[in-house]
PDB file of C-alpha atoms in Angstrom:
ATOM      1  CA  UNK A   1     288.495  42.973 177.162  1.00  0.00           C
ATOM      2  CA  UNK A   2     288.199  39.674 178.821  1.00  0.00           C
ATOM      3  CA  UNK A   3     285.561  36.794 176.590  1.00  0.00           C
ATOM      4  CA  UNK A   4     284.742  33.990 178.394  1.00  0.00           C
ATOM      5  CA  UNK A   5     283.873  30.680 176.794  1.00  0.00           C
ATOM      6  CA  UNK A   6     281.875  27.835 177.262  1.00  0.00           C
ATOM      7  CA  UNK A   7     281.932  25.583 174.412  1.00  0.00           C
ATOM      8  CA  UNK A   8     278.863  22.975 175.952  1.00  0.00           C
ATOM      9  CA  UNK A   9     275.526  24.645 175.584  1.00  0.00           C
ATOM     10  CA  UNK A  10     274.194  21.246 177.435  1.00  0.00           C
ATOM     11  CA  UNK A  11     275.389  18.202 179.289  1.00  0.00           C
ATOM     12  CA  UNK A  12     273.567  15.335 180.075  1.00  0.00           C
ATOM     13  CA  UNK A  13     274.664  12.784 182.604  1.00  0.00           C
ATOM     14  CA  UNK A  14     273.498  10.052 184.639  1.00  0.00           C
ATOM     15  CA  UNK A  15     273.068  10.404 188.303  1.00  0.00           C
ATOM     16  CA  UNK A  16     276.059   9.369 190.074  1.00  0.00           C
ATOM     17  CA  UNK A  17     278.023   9.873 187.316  1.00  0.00           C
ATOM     18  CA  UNK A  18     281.126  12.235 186.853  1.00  0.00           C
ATOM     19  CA  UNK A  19     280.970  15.382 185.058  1.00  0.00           C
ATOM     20  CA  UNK A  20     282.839  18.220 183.785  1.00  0.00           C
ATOM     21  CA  UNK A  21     281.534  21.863 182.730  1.00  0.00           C
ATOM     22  CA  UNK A  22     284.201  23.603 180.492  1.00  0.00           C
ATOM     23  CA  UNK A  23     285.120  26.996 180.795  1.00  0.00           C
ATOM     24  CA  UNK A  24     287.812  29.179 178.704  1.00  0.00           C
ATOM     25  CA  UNK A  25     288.613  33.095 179.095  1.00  0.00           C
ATOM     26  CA  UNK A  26     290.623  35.063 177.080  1.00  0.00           C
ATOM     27  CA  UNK A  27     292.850  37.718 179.193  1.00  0.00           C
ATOM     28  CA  UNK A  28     295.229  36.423 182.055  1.00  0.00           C
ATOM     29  CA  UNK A  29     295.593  39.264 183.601  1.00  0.00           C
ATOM     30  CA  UNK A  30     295.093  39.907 186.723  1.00  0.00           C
ATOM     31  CA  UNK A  31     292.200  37.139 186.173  1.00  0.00           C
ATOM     32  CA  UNK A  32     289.365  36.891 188.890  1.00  0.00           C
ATOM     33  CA  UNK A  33     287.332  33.364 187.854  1.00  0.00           C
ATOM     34  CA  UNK A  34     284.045  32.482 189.337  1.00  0.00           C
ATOM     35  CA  UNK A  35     281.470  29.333 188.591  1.00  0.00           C
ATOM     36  CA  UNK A  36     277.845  30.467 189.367  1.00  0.00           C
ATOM     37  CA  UNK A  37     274.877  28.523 189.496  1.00  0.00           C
ATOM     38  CA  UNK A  38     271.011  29.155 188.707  1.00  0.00           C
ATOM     39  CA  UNK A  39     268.283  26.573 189.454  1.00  0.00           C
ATOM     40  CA  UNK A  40     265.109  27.033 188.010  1.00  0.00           C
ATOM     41  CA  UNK A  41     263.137  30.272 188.496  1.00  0.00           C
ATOM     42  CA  UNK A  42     265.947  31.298 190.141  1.00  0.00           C
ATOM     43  CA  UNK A  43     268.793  33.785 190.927  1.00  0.00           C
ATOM     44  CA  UNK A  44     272.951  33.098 190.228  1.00  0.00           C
ATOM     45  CA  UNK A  45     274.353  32.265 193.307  1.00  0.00           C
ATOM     46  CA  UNK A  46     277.775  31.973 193.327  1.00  0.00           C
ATOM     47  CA  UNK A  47     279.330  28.258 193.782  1.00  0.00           C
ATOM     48  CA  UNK A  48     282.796  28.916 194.010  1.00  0.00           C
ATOM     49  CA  UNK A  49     285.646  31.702 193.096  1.00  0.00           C
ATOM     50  CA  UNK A  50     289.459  31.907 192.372  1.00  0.00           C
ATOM     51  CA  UNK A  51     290.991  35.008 193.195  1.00  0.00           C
ATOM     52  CA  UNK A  52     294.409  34.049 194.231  1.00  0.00           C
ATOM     53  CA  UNK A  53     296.381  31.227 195.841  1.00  0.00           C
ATOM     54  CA  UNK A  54     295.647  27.348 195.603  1.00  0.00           C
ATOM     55  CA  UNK A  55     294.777  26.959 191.966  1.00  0.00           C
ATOM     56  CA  UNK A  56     292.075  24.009 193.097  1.00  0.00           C
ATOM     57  CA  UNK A  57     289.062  25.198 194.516  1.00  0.00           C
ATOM     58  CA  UNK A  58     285.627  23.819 196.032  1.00  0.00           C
ATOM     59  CA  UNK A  59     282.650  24.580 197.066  1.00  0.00           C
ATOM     60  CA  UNK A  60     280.456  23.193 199.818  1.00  0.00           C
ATOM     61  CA  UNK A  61     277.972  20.624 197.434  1.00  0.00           C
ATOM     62  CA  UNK A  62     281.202  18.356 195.885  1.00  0.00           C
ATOM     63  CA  UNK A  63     281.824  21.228 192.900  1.00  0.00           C
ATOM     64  CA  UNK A  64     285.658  21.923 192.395  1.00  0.00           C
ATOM     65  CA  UNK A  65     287.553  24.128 190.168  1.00  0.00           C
ATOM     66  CA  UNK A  66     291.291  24.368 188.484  1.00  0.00           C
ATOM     67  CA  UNK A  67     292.640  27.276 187.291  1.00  0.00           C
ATOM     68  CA  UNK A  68     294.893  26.250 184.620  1.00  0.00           C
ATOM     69  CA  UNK A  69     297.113  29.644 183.118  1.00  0.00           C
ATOM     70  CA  UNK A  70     298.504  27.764 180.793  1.00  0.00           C
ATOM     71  CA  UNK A  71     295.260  26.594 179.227  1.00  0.00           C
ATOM     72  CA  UNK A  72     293.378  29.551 180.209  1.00  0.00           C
ATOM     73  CA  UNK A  73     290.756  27.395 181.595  1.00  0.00           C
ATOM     74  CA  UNK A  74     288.340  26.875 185.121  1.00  0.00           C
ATOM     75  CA  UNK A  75     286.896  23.915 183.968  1.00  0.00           C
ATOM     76  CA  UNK A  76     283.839  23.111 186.840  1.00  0.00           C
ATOM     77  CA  UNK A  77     284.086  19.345 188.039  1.00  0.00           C
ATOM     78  CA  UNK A  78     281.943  17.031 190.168  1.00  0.00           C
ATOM     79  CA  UNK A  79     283.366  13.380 191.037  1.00  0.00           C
ATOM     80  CA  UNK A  80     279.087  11.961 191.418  1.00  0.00           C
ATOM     81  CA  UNK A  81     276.328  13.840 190.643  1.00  0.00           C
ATOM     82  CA  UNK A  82     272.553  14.156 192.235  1.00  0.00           C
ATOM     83  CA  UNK A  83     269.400  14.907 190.515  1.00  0.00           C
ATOM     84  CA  UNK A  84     269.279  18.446 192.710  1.00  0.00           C
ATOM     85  CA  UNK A  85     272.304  19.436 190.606  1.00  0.00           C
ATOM     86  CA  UNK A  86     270.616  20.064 187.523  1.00  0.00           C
ATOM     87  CA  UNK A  87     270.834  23.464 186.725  1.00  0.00           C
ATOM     88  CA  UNK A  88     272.352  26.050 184.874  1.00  0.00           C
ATOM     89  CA  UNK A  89     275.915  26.696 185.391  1.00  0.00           C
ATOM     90  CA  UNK A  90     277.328  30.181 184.253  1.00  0.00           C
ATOM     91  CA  UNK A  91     281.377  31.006 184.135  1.00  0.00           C
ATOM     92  CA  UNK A  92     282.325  34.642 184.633  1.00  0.00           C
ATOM     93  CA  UNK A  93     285.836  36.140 185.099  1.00  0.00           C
ATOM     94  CA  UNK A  94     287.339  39.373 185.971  1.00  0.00           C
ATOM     95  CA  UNK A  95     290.441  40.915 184.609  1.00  0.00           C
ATOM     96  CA  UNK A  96     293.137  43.872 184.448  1.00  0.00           C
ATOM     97  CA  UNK A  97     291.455  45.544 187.639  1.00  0.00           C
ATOM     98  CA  UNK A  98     288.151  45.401 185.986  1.00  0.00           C
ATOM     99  CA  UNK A  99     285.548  44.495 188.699  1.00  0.00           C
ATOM    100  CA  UNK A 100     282.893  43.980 185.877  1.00  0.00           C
ATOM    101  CA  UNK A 101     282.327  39.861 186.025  1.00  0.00           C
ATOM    102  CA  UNK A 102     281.647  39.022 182.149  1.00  0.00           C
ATOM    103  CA  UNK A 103     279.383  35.500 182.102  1.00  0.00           C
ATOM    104  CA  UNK A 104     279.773  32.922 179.431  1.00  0.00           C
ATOM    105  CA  UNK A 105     276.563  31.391 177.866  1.00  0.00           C
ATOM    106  CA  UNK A 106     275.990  29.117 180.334  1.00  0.00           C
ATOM    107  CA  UNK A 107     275.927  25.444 180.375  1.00  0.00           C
ATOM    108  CA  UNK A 108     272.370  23.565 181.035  1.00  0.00           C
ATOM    109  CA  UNK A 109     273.535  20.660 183.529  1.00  0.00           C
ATOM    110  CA  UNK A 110     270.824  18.076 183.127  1.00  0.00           C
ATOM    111  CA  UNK A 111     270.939  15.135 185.500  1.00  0.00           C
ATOM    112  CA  UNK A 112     269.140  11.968 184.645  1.00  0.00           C
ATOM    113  CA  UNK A 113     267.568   9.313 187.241  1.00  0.00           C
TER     114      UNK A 113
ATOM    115  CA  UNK B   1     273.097  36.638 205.494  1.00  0.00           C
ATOM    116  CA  UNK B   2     273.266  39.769 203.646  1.00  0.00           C
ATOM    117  CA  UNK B   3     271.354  39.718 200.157  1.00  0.00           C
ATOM    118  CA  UNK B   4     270.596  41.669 197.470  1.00  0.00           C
ATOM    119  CA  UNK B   5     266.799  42.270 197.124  1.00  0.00           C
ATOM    120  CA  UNK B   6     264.805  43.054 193.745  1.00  0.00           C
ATOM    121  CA  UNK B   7     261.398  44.204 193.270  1.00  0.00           C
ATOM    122  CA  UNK B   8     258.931  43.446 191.962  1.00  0.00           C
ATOM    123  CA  UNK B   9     259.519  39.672 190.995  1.00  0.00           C
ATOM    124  CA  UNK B  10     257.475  39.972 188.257  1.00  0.00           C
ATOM    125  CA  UNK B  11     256.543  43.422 186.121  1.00  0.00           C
ATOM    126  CA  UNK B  12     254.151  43.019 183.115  1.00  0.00           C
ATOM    127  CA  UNK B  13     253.905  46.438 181.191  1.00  0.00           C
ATOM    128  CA  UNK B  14     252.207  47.619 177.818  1.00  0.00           C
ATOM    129  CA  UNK B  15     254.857  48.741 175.230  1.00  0.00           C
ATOM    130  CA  UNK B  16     256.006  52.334 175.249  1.00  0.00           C
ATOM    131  CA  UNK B  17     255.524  52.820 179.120  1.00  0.00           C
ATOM    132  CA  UNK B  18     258.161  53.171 181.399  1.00  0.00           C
ATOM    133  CA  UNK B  19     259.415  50.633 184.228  1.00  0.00           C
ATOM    134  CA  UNK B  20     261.256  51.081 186.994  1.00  0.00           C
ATOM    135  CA  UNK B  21     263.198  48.212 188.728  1.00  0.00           C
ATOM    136  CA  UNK B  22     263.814  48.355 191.794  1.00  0.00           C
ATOM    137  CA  UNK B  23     267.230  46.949 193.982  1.00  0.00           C
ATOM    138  CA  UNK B  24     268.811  47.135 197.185  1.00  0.00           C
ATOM    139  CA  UNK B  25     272.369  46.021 197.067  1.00  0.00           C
ATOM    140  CA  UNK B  26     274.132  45.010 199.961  1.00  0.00           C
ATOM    141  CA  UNK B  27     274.589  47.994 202.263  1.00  0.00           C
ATOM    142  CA  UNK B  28     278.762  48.338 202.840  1.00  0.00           C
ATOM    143  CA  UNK B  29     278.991  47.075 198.970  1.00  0.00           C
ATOM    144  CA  UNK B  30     280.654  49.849 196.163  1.00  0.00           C
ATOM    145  CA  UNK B  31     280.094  49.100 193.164  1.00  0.00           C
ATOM    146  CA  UNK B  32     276.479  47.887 191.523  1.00  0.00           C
ATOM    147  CA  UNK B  33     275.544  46.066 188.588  1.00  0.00           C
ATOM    148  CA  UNK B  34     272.282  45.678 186.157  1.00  0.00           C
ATOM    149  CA  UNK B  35     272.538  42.766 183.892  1.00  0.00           C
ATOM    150  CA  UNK B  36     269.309  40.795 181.973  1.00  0.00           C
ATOM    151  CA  UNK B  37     269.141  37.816 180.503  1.00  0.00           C
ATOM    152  CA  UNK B  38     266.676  37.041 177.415  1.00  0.00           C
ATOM    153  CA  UNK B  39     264.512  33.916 177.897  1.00  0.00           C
ATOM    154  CA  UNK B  40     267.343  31.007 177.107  1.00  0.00           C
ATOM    155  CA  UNK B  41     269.997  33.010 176.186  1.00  0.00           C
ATOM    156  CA  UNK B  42     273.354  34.381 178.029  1.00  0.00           C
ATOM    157  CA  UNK B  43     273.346  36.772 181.314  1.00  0.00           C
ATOM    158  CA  UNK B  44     274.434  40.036 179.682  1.00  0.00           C
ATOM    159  CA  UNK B  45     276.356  42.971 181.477  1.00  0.00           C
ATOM    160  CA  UNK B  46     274.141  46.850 181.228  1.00  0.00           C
ATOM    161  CA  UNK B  47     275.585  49.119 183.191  1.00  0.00           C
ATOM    162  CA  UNK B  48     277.988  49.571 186.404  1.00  0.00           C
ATOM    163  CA  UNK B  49     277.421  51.985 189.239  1.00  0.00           C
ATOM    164  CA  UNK B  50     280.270  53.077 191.188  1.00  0.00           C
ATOM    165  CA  UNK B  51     280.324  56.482 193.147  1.00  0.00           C
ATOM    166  CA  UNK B  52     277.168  57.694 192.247  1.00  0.00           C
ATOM    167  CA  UNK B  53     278.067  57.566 188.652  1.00  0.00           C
ATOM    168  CA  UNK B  54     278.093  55.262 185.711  1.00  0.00           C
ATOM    169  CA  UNK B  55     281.215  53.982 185.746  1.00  0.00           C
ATOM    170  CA  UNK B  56     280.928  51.182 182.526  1.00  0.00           C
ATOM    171  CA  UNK B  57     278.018  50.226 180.628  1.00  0.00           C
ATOM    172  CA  UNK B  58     277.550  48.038 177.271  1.00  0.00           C
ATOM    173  CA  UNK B  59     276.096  48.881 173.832  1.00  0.00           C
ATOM    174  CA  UNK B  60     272.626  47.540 175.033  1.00  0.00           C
ATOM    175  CA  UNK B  61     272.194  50.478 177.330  1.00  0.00           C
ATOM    176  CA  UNK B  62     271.031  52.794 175.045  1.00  0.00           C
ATOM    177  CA  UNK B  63     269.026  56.315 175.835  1.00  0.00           C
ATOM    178  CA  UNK B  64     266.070  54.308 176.447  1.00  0.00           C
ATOM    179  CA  UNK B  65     267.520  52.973 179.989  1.00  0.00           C
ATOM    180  CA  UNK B  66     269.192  55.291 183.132  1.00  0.00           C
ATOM    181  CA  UNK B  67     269.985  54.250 186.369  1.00  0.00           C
ATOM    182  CA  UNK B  68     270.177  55.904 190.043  1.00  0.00           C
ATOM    183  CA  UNK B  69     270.554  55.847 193.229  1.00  0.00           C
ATOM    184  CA  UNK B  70     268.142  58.055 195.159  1.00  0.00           C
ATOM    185  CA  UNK B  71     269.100  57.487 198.829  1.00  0.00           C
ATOM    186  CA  UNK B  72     271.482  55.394 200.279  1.00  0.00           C
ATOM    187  CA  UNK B  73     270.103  51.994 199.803  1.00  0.00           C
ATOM    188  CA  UNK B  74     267.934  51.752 196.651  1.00  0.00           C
ATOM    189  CA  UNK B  75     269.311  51.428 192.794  1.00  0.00           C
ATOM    190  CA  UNK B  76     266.928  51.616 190.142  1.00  0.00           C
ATOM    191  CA  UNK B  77     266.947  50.725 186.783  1.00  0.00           C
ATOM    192  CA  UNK B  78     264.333  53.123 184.656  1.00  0.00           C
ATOM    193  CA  UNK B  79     263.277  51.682 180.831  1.00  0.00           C
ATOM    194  CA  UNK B  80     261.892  54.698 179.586  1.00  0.00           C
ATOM    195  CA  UNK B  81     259.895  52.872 176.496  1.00  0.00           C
ATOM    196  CA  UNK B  82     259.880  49.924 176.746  1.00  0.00           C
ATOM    197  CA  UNK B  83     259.556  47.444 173.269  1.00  0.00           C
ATOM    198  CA  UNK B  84     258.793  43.860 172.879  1.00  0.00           C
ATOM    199  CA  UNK B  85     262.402  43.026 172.904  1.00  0.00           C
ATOM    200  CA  UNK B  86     262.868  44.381 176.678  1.00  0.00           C
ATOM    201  CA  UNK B  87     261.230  41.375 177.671  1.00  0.00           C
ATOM    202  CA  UNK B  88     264.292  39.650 179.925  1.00  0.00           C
ATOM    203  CA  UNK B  89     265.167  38.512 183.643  1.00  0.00           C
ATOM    204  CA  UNK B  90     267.195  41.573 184.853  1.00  0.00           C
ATOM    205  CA  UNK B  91     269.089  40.632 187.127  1.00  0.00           C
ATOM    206  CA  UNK B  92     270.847  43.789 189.765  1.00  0.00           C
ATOM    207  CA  UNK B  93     274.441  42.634 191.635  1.00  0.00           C
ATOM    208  CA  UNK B  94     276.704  44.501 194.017  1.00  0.00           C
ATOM    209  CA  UNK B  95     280.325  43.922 195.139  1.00  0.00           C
ATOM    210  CA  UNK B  96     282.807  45.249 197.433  1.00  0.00           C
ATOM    211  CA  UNK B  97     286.548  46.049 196.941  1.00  0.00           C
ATOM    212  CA  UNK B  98     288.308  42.848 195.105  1.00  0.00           C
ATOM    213  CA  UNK B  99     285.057  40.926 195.863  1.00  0.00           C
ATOM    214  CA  UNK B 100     282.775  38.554 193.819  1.00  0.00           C
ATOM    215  CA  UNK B 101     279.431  40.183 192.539  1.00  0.00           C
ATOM    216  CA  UNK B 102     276.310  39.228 194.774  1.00  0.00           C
ATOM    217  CA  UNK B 103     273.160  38.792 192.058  1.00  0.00           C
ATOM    218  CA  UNK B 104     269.694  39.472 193.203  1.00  0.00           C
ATOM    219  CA  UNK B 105     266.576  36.834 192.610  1.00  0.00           C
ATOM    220  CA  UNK B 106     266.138  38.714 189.492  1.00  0.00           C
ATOM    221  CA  UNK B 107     262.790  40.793 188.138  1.00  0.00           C
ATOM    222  CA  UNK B 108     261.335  39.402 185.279  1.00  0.00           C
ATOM    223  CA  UNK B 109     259.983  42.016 182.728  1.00  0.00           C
ATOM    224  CA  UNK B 110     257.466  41.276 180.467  1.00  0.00           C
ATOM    225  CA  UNK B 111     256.703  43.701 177.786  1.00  0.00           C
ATOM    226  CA  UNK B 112     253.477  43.007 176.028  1.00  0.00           C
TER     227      UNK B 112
END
């Protein structure tokens, strides 16, 4: 069964500031990978996915993703970050034709002025 | 955009009664989720729905919770007694073939 990890329970950070949200999973195969995202009093809406292909992926807001097989990790960066991205970021993954996403605990992205 | 929609937002109920939470996934979607999340903790998998039958669910979903799907839209998720330790945002999802899972805003249940 596929675990996913993420070790940071919070991150602080300056705005403007780089940051990066670790995330490990446990079963490579066939290994769907996914970084959601929950404001406040709010749903997950998905911020970006790997399914197949380039192993670098973005989303629209400056997120981006690297699958790494070797390191069985989708660690979730950002280059500068805003006050708007404070939020909670959740890892999930899919595996072995399993279409059951299983979250990690989350990481609380807190973004100071 | 297509969305999945949950009602109500909010559901306040006396222990021991029964809830019902409400969902419509996304209409050409297969395969649909229930998942809650406990005030500050992790977003935990319930159940799976996948050809009108329960196709996965976890060690939460006990005998207390079922789930259907009436018609050809709605899926429900029934809490037949509900205890203090219900209390959660459950959250339903749908996906398609070899697609990501499309959450709903999420109905939170508080048990009092």
């Amino acid at each position: 069964a596929q675990s996913v990890t993420q070790l940071d329970s919070q991150v602080p950070v300056f705005e403007e500031a780089p940051v990066e949200l670790r995330c490990n999973y446990s079963s490579s195969v066939s290994v769907y990978l996914f970084w959601y995202v929950q404001y406040p009093n709010q749903g997950l809406q998905l911020l970006l996915k790997y399914l197949s292909g380039s192993t670098l992926v973005k989303s629209i807001n400056g997120f981006e993703a690297e699958f790494n097989k070797s390191q069985t990790s989708f660690h979730l960066r950002k280059p500068s970050v805003h006050i708007s991205d404070t939020a909670e970021y959740f890892c999930a993954a899919t595996s072995g034709g399993s279409y059951i996403p299983t979250f990690g605990r989350g990481t609380s992205l807190i973004v100071h002025p | 955009e297509p969305e999945v929609t949950q009602t109500p937002s909010h559901q306040v109920t006396q222990m021991g009664q029964e809830v019902i939470l409400r969902c419509v996934p996304i209409s050409n979607h297969l395969y649909f989720y229930w998942y809650r999340q406990i005030l500050g903790q992790k977003v935990e998998f319930l159940v799976s729905f996948y050809n009108n039958e329960i196709s996965e669910k976890s060690e939460i979903f006990d005998d207390q919770f079922s789930v259907e799907r009436p018609d050809g839209s709605n899926f429900t998720l029934k809490i037949r007694s509900t205890k203090l330790e219900d209390s959660a945002m459950y959250f339903c999802a749908s996906s398609g073939q070899y697609t990501e899972a499309f959450f709903g805003q999420g109905t939170r249940l508080t048990v009092v």
